[in-house]
Coordinates of C-alpha atoms and ligand atoms in Angstrom, one line a residue:
X14 CA 14.0 8.3 -0.7
X15 CA 13.9 6.8 2.7
X16 CA 16.8 4.5 3.8
X17 CA 15.0 3.9 7.1
X18 CA 12.4 1.2 7.5
X19 CA 9.2 2.3 9.1
X20 CA 7.4 0.1 11.7
X21 CA 3.9 -0.9 10.5
X22 CA 2.7 -3.4 13.1
X23 CA 3.5 -6.7 14.8
X24 CA 3.2 -9.6 12.4
X25 CA 0.2 -11.1 14.2
X26 CA -1.8 -7.8 13.8
X27 CA -2.2 -8.1 10.0
X28 CA -4.2 -11.1 9.0
X29 CA -5.1 -12.2 5.5
X30 CA -7.5 -9.7 3.9
X31 CA -6.6 -6.9 6.2
X32 CA -4.6 -3.7 5.7
X33 CA -2.6 -1.3 7.9
X34 CA -1.5 2.2 7.4
X35 CA 1.9 3.7 8.4
X36 CA 3.7 6.9 7.6
X37 CA 7.2 6.8 6.3
X38 CA 9.5 8.2 9.0
X39 CA 11.6 10.1 6.5
X40 CA 9.3 11.2 3.7
X41 CA 6.0 11.2 5.6
X42 CA 4.3 9.3 2.7
X43 CA 1.3 7.2 3.7
X44 CA 2.0 3.5 3.2
X45 CA -0.7 1.0 2.8
X46 CA 0.3 -2.6 3.7
X47 CA -1.9 -5.5 2.8
X48 CA -1.9 -9.1 3.7
X49 CA -3.1 -10.9 0.5
X50 CA -3.4 -14.6 1.2
X51 CA -0.3 -14.6 3.4
X52 CA 1.9 -12.4 1.2
X53 CA 2.5 -8.8 2.2
X54 CA 2.4 -5.9 -0.3
X55 CA 3.0 -2.2 0.3
X56 CA 1.6 0.7 -1.8
X57 CA 1.5 4.4 -1.5
X58 CA -1.8 5.2 0.3
X59 CA -2.9 7.6 -2.4
X60 CA -5.0 7.2 -5.4
X61 CA -3.4 8.3 -8.6
X62 CA -6.6 9.9 -9.9
X63 CA -7.1 12.7 -7.4
X64 CA -4.7 12.1 -4.5
X65 CA -7.3 10.5 -2.2
X66 CA -6.4 7.9 0.5
X67 CA -6.7 4.4 -1.0
X68 CA -7.1 3.0 2.5
X69 CA -10.6 4.5 2.7
X70 CA -11.6 2.0 0.0
X71 CA -12.2 -1.7 0.1
X72 CA -10.0 -4.8 -0.8
X73 CA -11.1 -7.5 -3.2
X74 CA -9.0 -10.5 -2.1
X75 CA -10.2 -12.6 -5.1
X76 CA -9.0 -10.1 -7.7
X77 CA -6.1 -8.9 -5.5
X78 CA -7.2 -5.3 -5.8
X79 CA -8.3 -2.2 -3.9
X80 CA -11.0 0.1 -5.0
X81 CA -10.8 3.8 -4.4
X82 CA -13.9 4.9 -2.5
X83 CA -14.1 8.3 -4.3
X84 CA -14.7 7.4 -7.9
X85 CA -14.2 3.6 -8.1
X86 CA -10.8 3.2 -9.7
X87 CA -9.2 -0.1 -8.8
X88 CA -5.5 -0.9 -8.4
X89 CA -3.6 -4.2 -8.3
X90 CA -2.3 -4.8 -4.8
X91 CA 0.7 -6.7 -6.1
X92 CA 2.2 -4.0 -8.3
X93 CA 0.1 -0.9 -8.0
X94 CA -1.1 -0.8 -11.6
X95 CA -4.4 0.8 -12.4
X96 CA -7.0 -1.7 -13.4
X97 CA -9.8 0.6 -14.6
X98 CA -10.8 4.2 -15.2
X99 CA -10.8 6.9 -14.0
X100 CA -7.2 6.2 -12.9
X101 CA -4.6 5.4 -15.5
X102 CA -1.4 5.9 -13.7
X103 CA -0.1 3.3 -11.2
X104 CA 0.4 4.0 -7.5
X105 CA 3.9 3.6 -6.1
X106 CA 4.8 0.1 -4.8
X107 CA 7.1 0.0 -1.8
X108 CA 9.3 -2.6 -0.3
X109 CA 8.0 -4.5 2.8
X110 CA 9.7 -7.0 5.1
X111 CA 9.2 -9.0 8.3
X112 CA 11.9 -8.6 10.9
X113 CA 12.1 -8.7 14.7
X114 CA 8.5 -9.9 14.9
X115 CA 7.2 -6.9 13.0
X116 CA 6.2 -5.7 9.6
X117 CA 8.3 -2.9 8.1
X118 CA 8.0 -0.8 5.0
X119 CA 9.7 2.2 3.4
X120 CA 9.2 4.8 0.7
X121 CA 12.1 3.9 -1.7
X122 CA 11.3 6.5 -4.4
X123 CA 14.1 8.8 -5.5
Ligands
LIG23 S1 -9.7 9.8 -6.3 FE1 -9.6 7.7 -6.5 S2 -10.8 7.2 -8.3 FE2 -10.9 9.4 -8.1

């Protein structure tokens, strides 16, 4: 688990419908941060189907989901749950915050 927050980007660099990638400074985990209609969400940047980068896929702001480009699984951006096959397990959801003009996230898994 990382106690240290990782810098993602300045707040003005992540507009609604956009995503940014960062790597947790302690665990090295890829973190996908999304601005969904003004609310920030952070998920592990890894599909639960075959460990592929979710950030290579596309966001559906209407559904609030991201689709894995490899086999088409979709995940809810708000909580990481799998919405359709071939993925059944959720992806990890991480804490995200705004502080000192920037967006920060961290891998809080044990
Ligand atoms: S690796 Fe993501 S759906 Fe298969």
